[in-house]
Amino acid sequence: MQETWRWFGPNDGVTLAEARQAGATGIVTALHDIPYGAVWTEDAIRERQAAIGADPALELRWSVAESLPVHESIKIGEGDLEPLFETYRTSIRNLAACGVTTICYNFMPVLDWARTELHHRLANGGRALRFNAHEWAAFDVLMLERPGAEADYQPVVMERARAWFAASRPSDRDALLATVMAGLPGAFDRYDIVGLRGMLDRYRDVTPERLRQTLKRFLEAVIPTAEAVGLRMAIHPDDPPRPLLGLPRIVSSADDLAFITEAVDSPSNGITLCSGSLGSSVDNDVVGIARRFASRIHFAHLRNVRVEPDGSFMEADHLDGDTDMVALVEALLAEQGRRKAAGDPRWRLPMRPDHGHELLGDIGRTGHFPGYSATGRLKGLAELRGVMRAISRLRDLPL
């Protein structure tokens, strides 16, 4: 697999040289300065490519666009969407013209990934991202005051939520809101409580079935263009794969992925296999999902989580969570081998280590985005590389 590294552009505190030192050859990035619903121009794309290739000795290239955002109006299905569809199609054409031929995107309403702690202290002194079910319930029920929200949580979770809220200070609640918003690293919208209520109100009539249909409409509008220019679209699963704040989530299970891949049956309509997102639900067999949808996986985020009985979860070491990472890597390498044998010129699957712990010099270092530390991801990539090399040797599979 091609080893890649997410880079948030010139404002990222982790440098391209550090990405290369970690062993990556591909860069995963996006034009975060361009508002949602605006065109990614060829000039802007080439400017980012020039920044990635500024030091030829690093031999880095832009491998995957993550993410080309989907405008909220498309998800809601409100207004005349054709101009937004055409903007997205134009960006697809421009990326393909510049040689970037894989797009990772998501269809999560309002929020991207959701956590309640960004620097949870580990026993070894490192730091990790964590989702505490009771803190999320406190945010939803007691801070946001969403009508009917309490029914979404177990009584034991609500008991802990009320205890947390009673003991919290205004600064604790502000920090929790900031943490919830941190899941939108490239977004222009950062909501306060009032603003978030307004966004939720826009979704008040959006059921899971309606959201599925707006996704299908989006796919029907853009996949033919992607196929025509040889570009692969790879939808990212919901993180976590469950309804949040009363919002439907429709990329959470094997059934959801089946609906998506069948909605527009094209090799350009594919999946980002994020083992941590899917693995945050005990109902998902991540390795089984990888095997079932292998031919439609166009990108892989390899990370691991440990899930707790109340629905809380935490980022684990890459090889030490609930997902059998060795079996998962074996499934992905087997699919690579199939593609190579079939003569696919793009048989090598891009992957990246996702959501590394903060370790060593990461701790206290400023400038990196939550989950995207330097040393933690280097460690994860090194571990995954070792697994790939061993499986490749034992199974005679191409790297």
CSV table of C-alpha atoms in Angstrom, one decimal:
chain,number,residue,atom,x,y,z
A,1,MET,CA,0.0,0.0,0.0
A,2,GLN,CA,1.1,3.5,-0.6
A,3,GLU,CA,2.0,5.1,2.7
A,4,THR,CA,0.5,8.6,3.0
A,5,TRP,CA,0.3,11.3,5.6
A,6,ARG,CA,-2.5,13.9,6.2
A,7,TRP,CA,-1.1,17.4,6.0
A,8,PHE,CA,-3.3,20.4,6.7
A,9,GLY,CA,-1.3,22.8,4.5
A,10,PRO,CA,1.1,25.6,5.4
A,11,ASN,CA,-0.5,26.2,8.8
A,12,ASP,CA,0.1,22.6,9.9
A,13,GLY,CA,2.7,22.5,12.7
A,14,VAL,CA,3.8,19.1,11.4
A,15,THR,CA,6.1,19.7,8.4
A,16,LEU,CA,6.4,17.9,5.1
A,17,ALA,CA,9.9,16.9,6.0
A,18,GLU,CA,8.6,15.2,9.1
A,19,ALA,CA,6.0,13.3,7.0
A,20,ARG,CA,8.8,12.1,4.8
A,21,GLN,CA,11.0,11.1,7.8
A,22,ALA,CA,8.0,9.0,9.0
A,23,GLY,CA,8.2,7.1,5.7
A,24,ALA,CA,5.3,8.6,3.8
A,25,THR,CA,5.6,9.2,0.1
A,26,GLY,CA,2.0,10.5,-0.5
A,27,ILE,CA,0.4,13.6,1.0
A,28,VAL,CA,-3.3,13.7,1.8
A,29,THR,CA,-4.5,17.3,2.0
A,30,ALA,CA,-7.3,19.7,1.1
A,31,LEU,CA,-7.8,23.4,0.3
A,32,HIS,CA,-9.2,24.4,3.7
A,33,ASP,CA,-9.1,28.1,2.9
A,34,ILE,CA,-11.8,27.7,0.2
A,35,PRO,CA,-15.3,28.0,1.6
A,36,TYR,CA,-17.7,25.1,1.2
A,37,GLY,CA,-19.6,25.2,-2.1
A,38,ALA,CA,-16.8,27.2,-3.9
A,39,VAL,CA,-14.8,25.8,-6.8
A,40,TRP,CA,-11.3,24.4,-6.2
A,41,THR,CA,-9.6,26.1,-9.2
A,42,GLU,CA,-6.7,24.6,-11.1
A,43,ASP,CA,-4.5,27.4,-10.0
A,44,ALA,CA,-5.3,26.8,-6.3
A,45,ILE,CA,-4.7,23.0,-6.7
A,46,ARG,CA,-1.4,23.6,-8.5
A,47,GLU,CA,-0.3,26.0,-5.8
A,48,ARG,CA,-0.8,23.3,-3.2
A,49,GLN,CA,1.0,20.8,-5.3
A,50,ALA,CA,3.9,23.2,-5.7
A,51,ALA,CA,4.1,23.5,-1.9
A,52,ILE,CA,4.2,19.8,-1.5
A,53,GLY,CA,6.8,19.4,-4.2
A,54,ALA,CA,8.9,22.5,-3.2
A,55,ASP,CA,11.8,20.3,-1.9
A,56,PRO,CA,12.3,17.7,-4.7
A,57,ALA,CA,14.6,15.7,-2.4
A,58,LEU,CA,11.5,14.7,-0.3
A,59,GLU,CA,9.9,13.1,-3.4
A,60,LEU,CA,6.4,13.8,-2.1
A,61,ARG,CA,3.2,14.1,-4.1
A,62,TRP,CA,-0.4,14.9,-3.5
A,63,SER,CA,-2.1,11.5,-3.5
A,64,VAL,CA,-5.6,12.0,-2.1
A,65,ALA,CA,-7.8,15.1,-1.6
A,66,GLU,CA,-9.3,14.9,1.9
A,67,SER,CA,-11.8,16.4,2.0
A,68,LEU,CA,-13.7,18.0,-0.8
A,69,PRO,CA,-16.6,19.1,1.4
A,70,VAL,CA,-20.2,18.5,0.6
A,71,HIS,CA,-22.3,21.6,1.3
A,72,GLU,CA,-24.9,21.3,4.0
A,73,SER,CA,-27.7,22.3,1.6
A,74,ILE,CA,-26.9,19.2,-0.5
A,75,LYS,CA,-27.3,17.0,2.6
A,76,ILE,CA,-30.6,18.7,3.7
A,77,GLY,CA,-31.8,18.8,0.1
A,78,GLU,CA,-32.9,22.4,0.2
A,79,GLY,CA,-33.1,24.9,-2.6
A,80,ASP,CA,-31.8,24.7,-6.2
A,81,LEU,CA,-28.9,22.3,-5.8
A,82,GLU,CA,-27.7,22.2,-9.4
A,83,PRO,CA,-25.3,25.1,-9.0
A,84,LEU,CA,-23.7,23.3,-6.0
A,85,PHE,CA,-23.5,20.1,-8.0
A,86,GLU,CA,-21.9,21.8,-10.9
A,87,THR,CA,-19.4,23.5,-8.5
A,88,TYR,CA,-18.5,20.0,-7.1
A,89,ARG,CA,-18.2,18.6,-10.6
A,90,THR,CA,-15.9,21.4,-11.7
A,91,SER,CA,-13.7,20.7,-8.7
A,92,ILE,CA,-13.6,17.1,-9.6
A,93,ARG,CA,-12.5,17.9,-13.2
A,94,ASN,CA,-9.9,20.3,-11.9
A,95,LEU,CA,-8.4,17.8,-9.5
A,96,ALA,CA,-8.3,15.2,-12.2
A,97,ALA,CA,-6.6,17.6,-14.6
A,98,CYS,CA,-3.9,18.2,-12.0
A,99,GLY,CA,-3.4,14.5,-11.5
A,100,VAL,CA,-5.2,14.1,-8.1
A,101,THR,CA,-7.5,11.2,-8.8
A,102,THR,CA,-8.9,10.1,-5.4
A,103,ILE,CA,-11.3,12.2,-3.3
A,104,CYS,CA,-12.2,11.3,0.3
A,105,TYR,CA,-15.4,13.0,1.5
A,106,ASN,CA,-18.1,12.5,4.1
A,107,PHE,CA,-21.8,13.0,4.4
A,108,MET,CA,-22.1,13.6,8.2
A,109,PRO,CA,-24.6,16.3,9.0
A,110,VAL,CA,-23.3,19.4,10.8
A,111,LEU,CA,-20.4,17.7,12.7
A,112,ASP,CA,-17.5,15.7,11.5
A,113,TRP,CA,-15.8,13.4,14.0
A,114,ALA,CA,-16.9,13.8,17.6
A,115,ARG,CA,-14.9,13.6,20.8
A,116,THR,CA,-15.1,15.0,24.3
A,117,GLU,CA,-11.4,14.9,25.2
A,118,LEU,CA,-8.5,15.8,22.9
A,119,HIS,CA,-5.6,15.1,25.3
A,120,HIS,CA,-6.7,12.3,27.6
A,121,ARG,CA,-3.8,11.2,29.7
A,122,LEU,CA,-2.6,7.6,29.2
A,123,ALA,CA,-0.9,5.4,31.8
A,124,ASN,CA,2.4,5.8,29.8
A,125,GLY,CA,2.1,9.6,29.9
A,126,GLY,CA,1.0,9.9,26.3
A,127,ARG,CA,-2.3,11.6,25.3
A,128,ALA,CA,-5.2,10.3,23.2
A,129,LEU,CA,-8.5,11.4,21.8
A,130,ARG,CA,-11.5,10.1,23.8
A,131,PHE,CA,-15.3,10.1,23.6
A,132,ASN,CA,-17.0,10.0,27.0
A,133,ALA,CA,-20.6,9.1,26.7
A,134,HIS,CA,-21.6,11.0,29.8
A,135,GLU,CA,-19.9,14.2,28.8
A,136,TRP,CA,-21.6,14.0,25.3
A,137,ALA,CA,-24.9,13.5,27.1
A,138,ALA,CA,-24.2,16.5,29.3
A,139,PHE,CA,-23.5,18.6,26.2
A,140,ASP,CA,-26.6,17.5,24.4
A,141,VAL,CA,-29.1,17.4,27.2
A,142,LEU,CA,-27.9,20.1,29.7
A,143,MET,CA,-25.9,22.5,27.5
A,144,LEU,CA,-27.6,22.4,24.2
A,145,GLU,CA,-31.0,21.6,25.8
A,146,ARG,CA,-32.1,19.7,22.7
A,147,PRO,CA,-35.8,18.7,23.1
A,148,GLY,CA,-36.3,15.0,23.8
A,149,ALA,CA,-32.5,14.4,24.0
A,150,GLU,CA,-32.6,12.6,27.3
A,151,ALA,CA,-34.4,9.6,25.7
A,152,ASP,CA,-31.3,8.9,23.6
A,153,TYR,CA,-29.1,8.0,26.6
A,154,GLN,CA,-29.0,5.2,29.1
A,155,PRO,CA,-30.1,6.1,32.7
A,156,VAL,CA,-26.6,5.4,34.0
A,157,VAL,CA,-25.1,7.7,31.4
A,158,MET,CA,-27.5,10.5,32.3
A,159,GLU,CA,-26.8,10.1,36.0
A,160,ARG,CA,-23.1,10.6,35.3
A,161,ALA,CA,-23.9,13.5,32.9
A,162,ARG,CA,-25.8,15.4,35.6
A,163,ALA,CA,-23.0,14.8,38.1
A,164,TRP,CA,-20.4,16.1,35.6
A,165,PHE,CA,-22.6,19.1,34.8
A,166,ALA,CA,-23.2,20.0,38.5
A,167,ALA,CA,-19.5,19.9,39.2
A,168,SER,CA,-18.4,21.8,36.0
A,169,ARG,CA,-17.4,25.4,35.8
A,170,PRO,CA,-18.3,27.7,32.9
A,171,SER,CA,-14.7,27.2,31.6
A,172,ASP,CA,-15.3,23.4,31.6
A,173,ARG,CA,-18.4,23.8,29.5
A,174,ASP,CA,-16.6,26.2,27.1
A,175,ALA,CA,-13.8,23.7,26.8
A,176,LEU,CA,-16.3,20.9,26.0
A,177,LEU,CA,-18.0,23.0,23.3
A,178,ALA,CA,-14.5,23.8,21.8
A,179,THR,CA,-13.7,20.1,21.8
A,180,VAL,CA,-16.9,19.2,20.0
A,181,MET,CA,-16.1,21.9,17.4
A,182,ALA,CA,-12.5,20.6,17.0
A,183,GLY,CA,-13.8,17.8,14.9
A,184,LEU,CA,-14.2,20.3,12.0
A,185,PRO,CA,-10.5,21.1,11.3
A,186,GLY,CA,-11.1,22.5,7.9
A,187,ALA,CA,-14.6,24.0,8.4
A,188,PHE,CA,-15.4,27.7,8.2
A,189,ASP,CA,-18.4,27.4,10.6
A,190,ARG,CA,-17.6,27.2,14.3
A,191,TYR,CA,-20.9,27.2,16.2
A,192,ASP,CA,-21.7,28.5,19.6
A,193,ILE,CA,-24.7,27.0,21.4
A,194,VAL,CA,-27.2,29.3,19.7
A,195,GLY,CA,-25.6,28.7,16.3
A,196,LEU,CA,-25.6,24.9,16.8
A,197,ARG,CA,-29.3,25.0,17.7
A,198,GLY,CA,-30.0,26.9,14.5
A,199,MET,CA,-28.1,24.3,12.4
A,200,LEU,CA,-30.0,21.4,14.1
A,201,ASP,CA,-33.3,23.2,13.4
A,202,ARG,CA,-32.4,23.2,9.6
A,203,TYR,CA,-32.3,19.4,9.9
A,204,ARG,CA,-35.5,19.0,11.9
A,205,ASP,CA,-37.4,17.3,9.0
A,206,VAL,CA,-34.4,15.2,7.8
A,207,THR,CA,-35.0,11.6,8.5
A,208,PRO,CA,-32.5,8.8,7.9
A,209,GLU,CA,-34.4,7.9,4.7
A,210,ARG,CA,-34.4,11.5,3.5
A,211,LEU,CA,-30.7,11.8,4.1
A,212,ARG,CA,-30.1,8.6,2.2
A,213,GLN,CA,-32.0,10.0,-0.7
A,214,THR,CA,-30.1,13.3,-0.7
A,215,LEU,CA,-26.9,11.2,-0.7
A,216,LYS,CA,-28.2,9.2,-3.7
A,217,ARG,CA,-29.1,12.4,-5.5
A,218,PHE,CA,-25.6,13.7,-4.9
A,219,LEU,CA,-24.0,10.5,-6.1
A,220,GLU,CA,-26.1,10.6,-9.3
A,221,ALA,CA,-25.0,14.1,-9.9
A,222,VAL,CA,-21.3,13.7,-9.5
A,223,ILE,CA,-20.2,10.1,-10.0
A,224,PRO,CA,-20.7,10.2,-13.8
A,225,THR,CA,-18.3,13.1,-14.0
A,226,ALA,CA,-15.8,11.3,-11.7
A,227,GLU,CA,-16.0,8.2,-13.9
A,228,ALA,CA,-15.5,10.2,-17.1
A,229,VAL,CA,-12.3,11.8,-15.8
A,230,GLY,CA,-10.9,8.6,-14.1
A,231,LEU,CA,-11.4,9.9,-10.6
A,232,ARG,CA,-12.4,7.7,-7.6
A,233,MET,CA,-14.7,9.0,-4.9
A,234,ALA,CA,-14.4,7.4,-1.5
A,235,ILE,CA,-17.0,8.2,1.2
A,236,HIS,CA,-15.8,8.2,4.8
A,237,PRO,CA,-17.9,6.4,7.5
A,238,ASP,CA,-19.6,8.3,10.2
A,239,ASP,CA,-17.4,8.9,13.3
A,240,PRO,CA,-18.7,7.6,15.6
A,241,PRO,CA,-21.2,5.5,13.6
A,242,ARG,CA,-24.3,6.4,15.5
A,243,PRO,CA,-26.9,9.3,15.6
A,244,LEU,CA,-25.6,12.4,17.3
A,245,LEU,CA,-27.6,15.4,18.6
A,246,GLY,CA,-30.7,13.8,17.0
A,247,LEU,CA,-29.0,13.9,13.6
A,248,PRO,CA,-29.3,10.9,11.3
A,249,ARG,CA,-26.1,9.1,10.3
A,250,ILE,CA,-26.2,6.9,7.2
A,251,VAL,CA,-22.7,5.7,6.6
A,252,SER,CA,-22.4,3.6,9.8
A,253,SER,CA,-22.8,-0.1,8.9
A,254,ALA,CA,-22.4,-2.7,6.2
A,255,ASP,CA,-26.0,-2.2,5.2
A,256,ASP,CA,-25.3,1.5,4.7
A,257,LEU,CA,-22.3,0.8,2.6
A,258,ALA,CA,-24.3,-1.6,0.5
A,259,PHE,CA,-26.9,1.0,-0.2
A,260,ILE,CA,-24.3,3.6,-1.2
A,261,THR,CA,-22.3,1.4,-3.5
A,262,GLU,CA,-25.5,0.1,-5.2
A,263,ALA,CA,-27.1,3.5,-5.4
A,264,VAL,CA,-24.8,4.3,-8.3
A,265,ASP,CA,-23.0,1.1,-9.4
A,266,SER,CA,-19.8,2.5,-10.7
A,267,PRO,CA,-16.1,1.7,-9.8
A,268,SER,CA,-15.8,5.5,-9.2
A,269,ASN,CA,-18.3,5.3,-6.3
A,270,GLY,CA,-16.3,3.8,-3.5
A,271,ILE,CA,-15.3,3.8,0.2
A,272,THR,CA,-12.7,5.1,2.5
A,273,LEU,CA,-12.2,2.1,4.8
A,274,CYS,CA,-11.7,3.9,8.2
A,275,SER,CA,-11.2,1.1,10.7
A,276,GLY,CA,-11.5,3.4,13.7
A,277,SER,CA,-14.8,5.0,12.7
A,278,LEU,CA,-16.4,1.6,11.8
A,279,GLY,CA,-14.8,0.0,14.8
A,280,SER,CA,-16.4,2.5,17.2
A,281,SER,CA,-19.6,0.3,16.9
A,282,VAL,CA,-19.5,-3.2,18.4
A,283,ASP,CA,-22.0,-4.2,15.8
A,284,ASN,CA,-19.5,-3.7,13.0
A,285,ASP,CA,-17.2,-6.5,11.9
A,286,VAL,CA,-14.5,-4.3,10.3
A,287,VAL,CA,-12.5,-7.1,8.8
A,288,GLY,CA,-15.7,-8.6,7.3
A,289,ILE,CA,-16.7,-5.2,5.9
A,290,ALA,CA,-13.3,-4.9,4.3
A,291,ARG,CA,-13.5,-8.3,2.7
A,292,ARG,CA,-17.1,-7.7,1.5
A,293,PHE,CA,-16.5,-4.3,-0.1
A,294,ALA,CA,-12.8,-4.9,-1.0
A,295,SER,CA,-13.2,-4.0,-4.7
A,296,ARG,CA,-14.8,-0.6,-3.8
A,297,ILE,CA,-12.2,0.5,-1.2
A,298,HIS,CA,-10.2,3.3,-2.7
A,299,PHE,CA,-8.5,4.7,0.4
A,300,ALA,CA,-7.8,3.3,4.0
A,301,HIS,CA,-7.5,5.1,7.3
A,302,LEU,CA,-5.9,2.6,9.7
A,303,ARG,CA,-6.4,3.2,13.4
A,304,ASN,CA,-7.9,1.3,16.3
A,305,VAL,CA,-10.2,2.1,19.2
A,306,ARG,CA,-11.4,0.4,22.4
A,307,VAL,CA,-15.2,0.6,23.0
A,308,GLU,CA,-16.7,0.5,26.5
A,309,PRO,CA,-20.1,-0.8,27.6
A,310,ASP,CA,-21.7,2.6,27.9
A,311,GLY,CA,-20.7,3.6,24.3
A,312,SER,CA,-17.6,5.6,25.3
A,313,PHE,CA,-14.4,4.8,23.3
A,314,MET,CA,-10.8,5.8,23.1
A,315,GLU,CA,-8.1,5.8,20.4
A,316,ALA,CA,-5.9,2.8,21.1
A,317,ASP,CA,-2.5,1.9,19.8
A,318,HIS,CA,-2.8,1.0,16.1
A,319,LEU,CA,-2.2,-2.7,16.7
A,320,ASP,CA,-3.9,-3.0,20.1
A,321,GLY,CA,-7.6,-2.1,19.9
A,322,ASP,CA,-10.8,-4.0,19.2
A,323,THR,CA,-10.1,-4.5,15.5
A,324,ASP,CA,-7.7,-7.3,14.4
A,325,MET,CA,-5.4,-5.0,12.5
A,326,VAL,CA,-3.3,-7.8,11.2
A,327,ALA,CA,-6.3,-9.5,9.6
A,328,LEU,CA,-7.5,-6.2,8.2
A,329,VAL,CA,-4.1,-5.4,6.6
A,330,GLU,CA,-4.1,-8.9,5.1
A,331,ALA,CA,-7.5,-8.4,3.6
A,332,LEU,CA,-6.4,-5.1,2.0
A,333,LEU,CA,-3.1,-6.5,0.7
A,334,ALA,CA,-5.1,-9.5,-0.8
A,335,GLU,CA,-7.3,-7.0,-2.6
A,336,GLN,CA,-4.2,-5.2,-3.9
A,337,GLY,CA,-2.9,-8.4,-5.2
A,338,ARG,CA,-6.2,-9.1,-7.0
A,339,ARG,CA,-6.1,-5.7,-8.6
A,340,LYS,CA,-2.5,-6.0,-9.8
A,341,ALA,CA,-3.2,-9.5,-11.3
A,342,ALA,CA,-6.2,-7.9,-13.1
A,343,GLY,CA,-3.9,-5.3,-14.7
A,344,ASP,CA,-5.3,-2.3,-12.8
A,345,PRO,CA,-2.6,0.4,-13.3
A,346,ARG,CA,-3.7,2.0,-10.0
A,347,TRP,CA,-3.6,-1.2,-8.0
A,348,ARG,CA,-1.7,0.2,-5.0
A,349,LEU,CA,-4.1,1.3,-2.3
A,350,PRO,CA,-3.3,4.6,-0.5
A,351,MET,CA,-3.4,4.3,3.3
A,352,ARG,CA,-2.5,6.5,6.1
A,353,PRO,CA,-2.1,6.1,9.9
A,354,ASP,CA,-5.0,8.0,11.6
A,355,HIS,CA,-5.4,9.7,14.9
A,356,GLY,CA,-2.0,8.9,16.5
A,357,HIS,CA,-1.4,9.4,20.2
A,358,GLU,CA,0.6,12.4,21.4
A,359,LEU,CA,4.0,11.0,22.4
A,360,LEU,CA,7.4,12.3,23.3
A,361,GLY,CA,7.9,15.7,21.7
A,362,ASP,CA,4.2,15.9,20.6
A,363,ILE,CA,3.2,16.6,24.2
A,364,GLY,CA,3.0,20.4,24.7
A,365,ARG,CA,3.9,21.0,21.1
A,366,THR,CA,1.6,23.6,19.4
A,367,GLY,CA,0.5,23.7,15.8
A,368,HIS,CA,-0.7,20.2,15.1
A,369,PHE,CA,-4.3,19.4,14.7
A,370,PRO,CA,-6.1,17.1,17.3
A,371,GLY,CA,-5.2,13.5,16.5
A,372,TYR,CA,-2.6,14.5,14.0
A,373,SER,CA,0.6,14.5,16.0
A,374,ALA,CA,4.0,13.8,14.5
A,375,THR,CA,5.5,11.1,16.7
A,376,GLY,CA,2.3,9.3,17.4
A,377,ARG,CA,1.5,8.9,13.7
A,378,LEU,CA,5.1,8.0,13.0
A,379,LYS,CA,4.8,5.1,15.5
A,380,GLY,CA,1.5,4.0,14.0
A,381,LEU,CA,2.9,4.1,10.5
A,382,ALA,CA,6.0,2.1,11.5
A,383,GLU,CA,3.9,-0.6,13.2
A,384,LEU,CA,1.6,-0.9,10.2
A,385,ARG,CA,4.6,-1.0,7.8
A,386,GLY,CA,6.0,-3.9,9.8
A,387,VAL,CA,2.7,-5.8,9.6
A,388,MET,CA,2.5,-5.1,5.8
A,389,ARG,CA,6.0,-6.3,5.2
A,390,ALA,CA,5.5,-9.5,7.2
A,391,ILE,CA,2.2,-10.4,5.5
A,392,SER,CA,3.6,-9.6,2.1
A,393,ARG,CA,6.5,-12.0,2.7
A,394,LEU,CA,4.4,-14.8,4.2
A,395,ARG,CA,1.5,-14.6,1.7
A,396,ASP,CA,3.6,-13.5,-1.4
A,397,LEU,CA,1.4,-10.4,-1.8
A,398,PRO,CA,2.6,-7.2,-3.4
A,399,LEU,CA,3.2,-4.2,-1.2
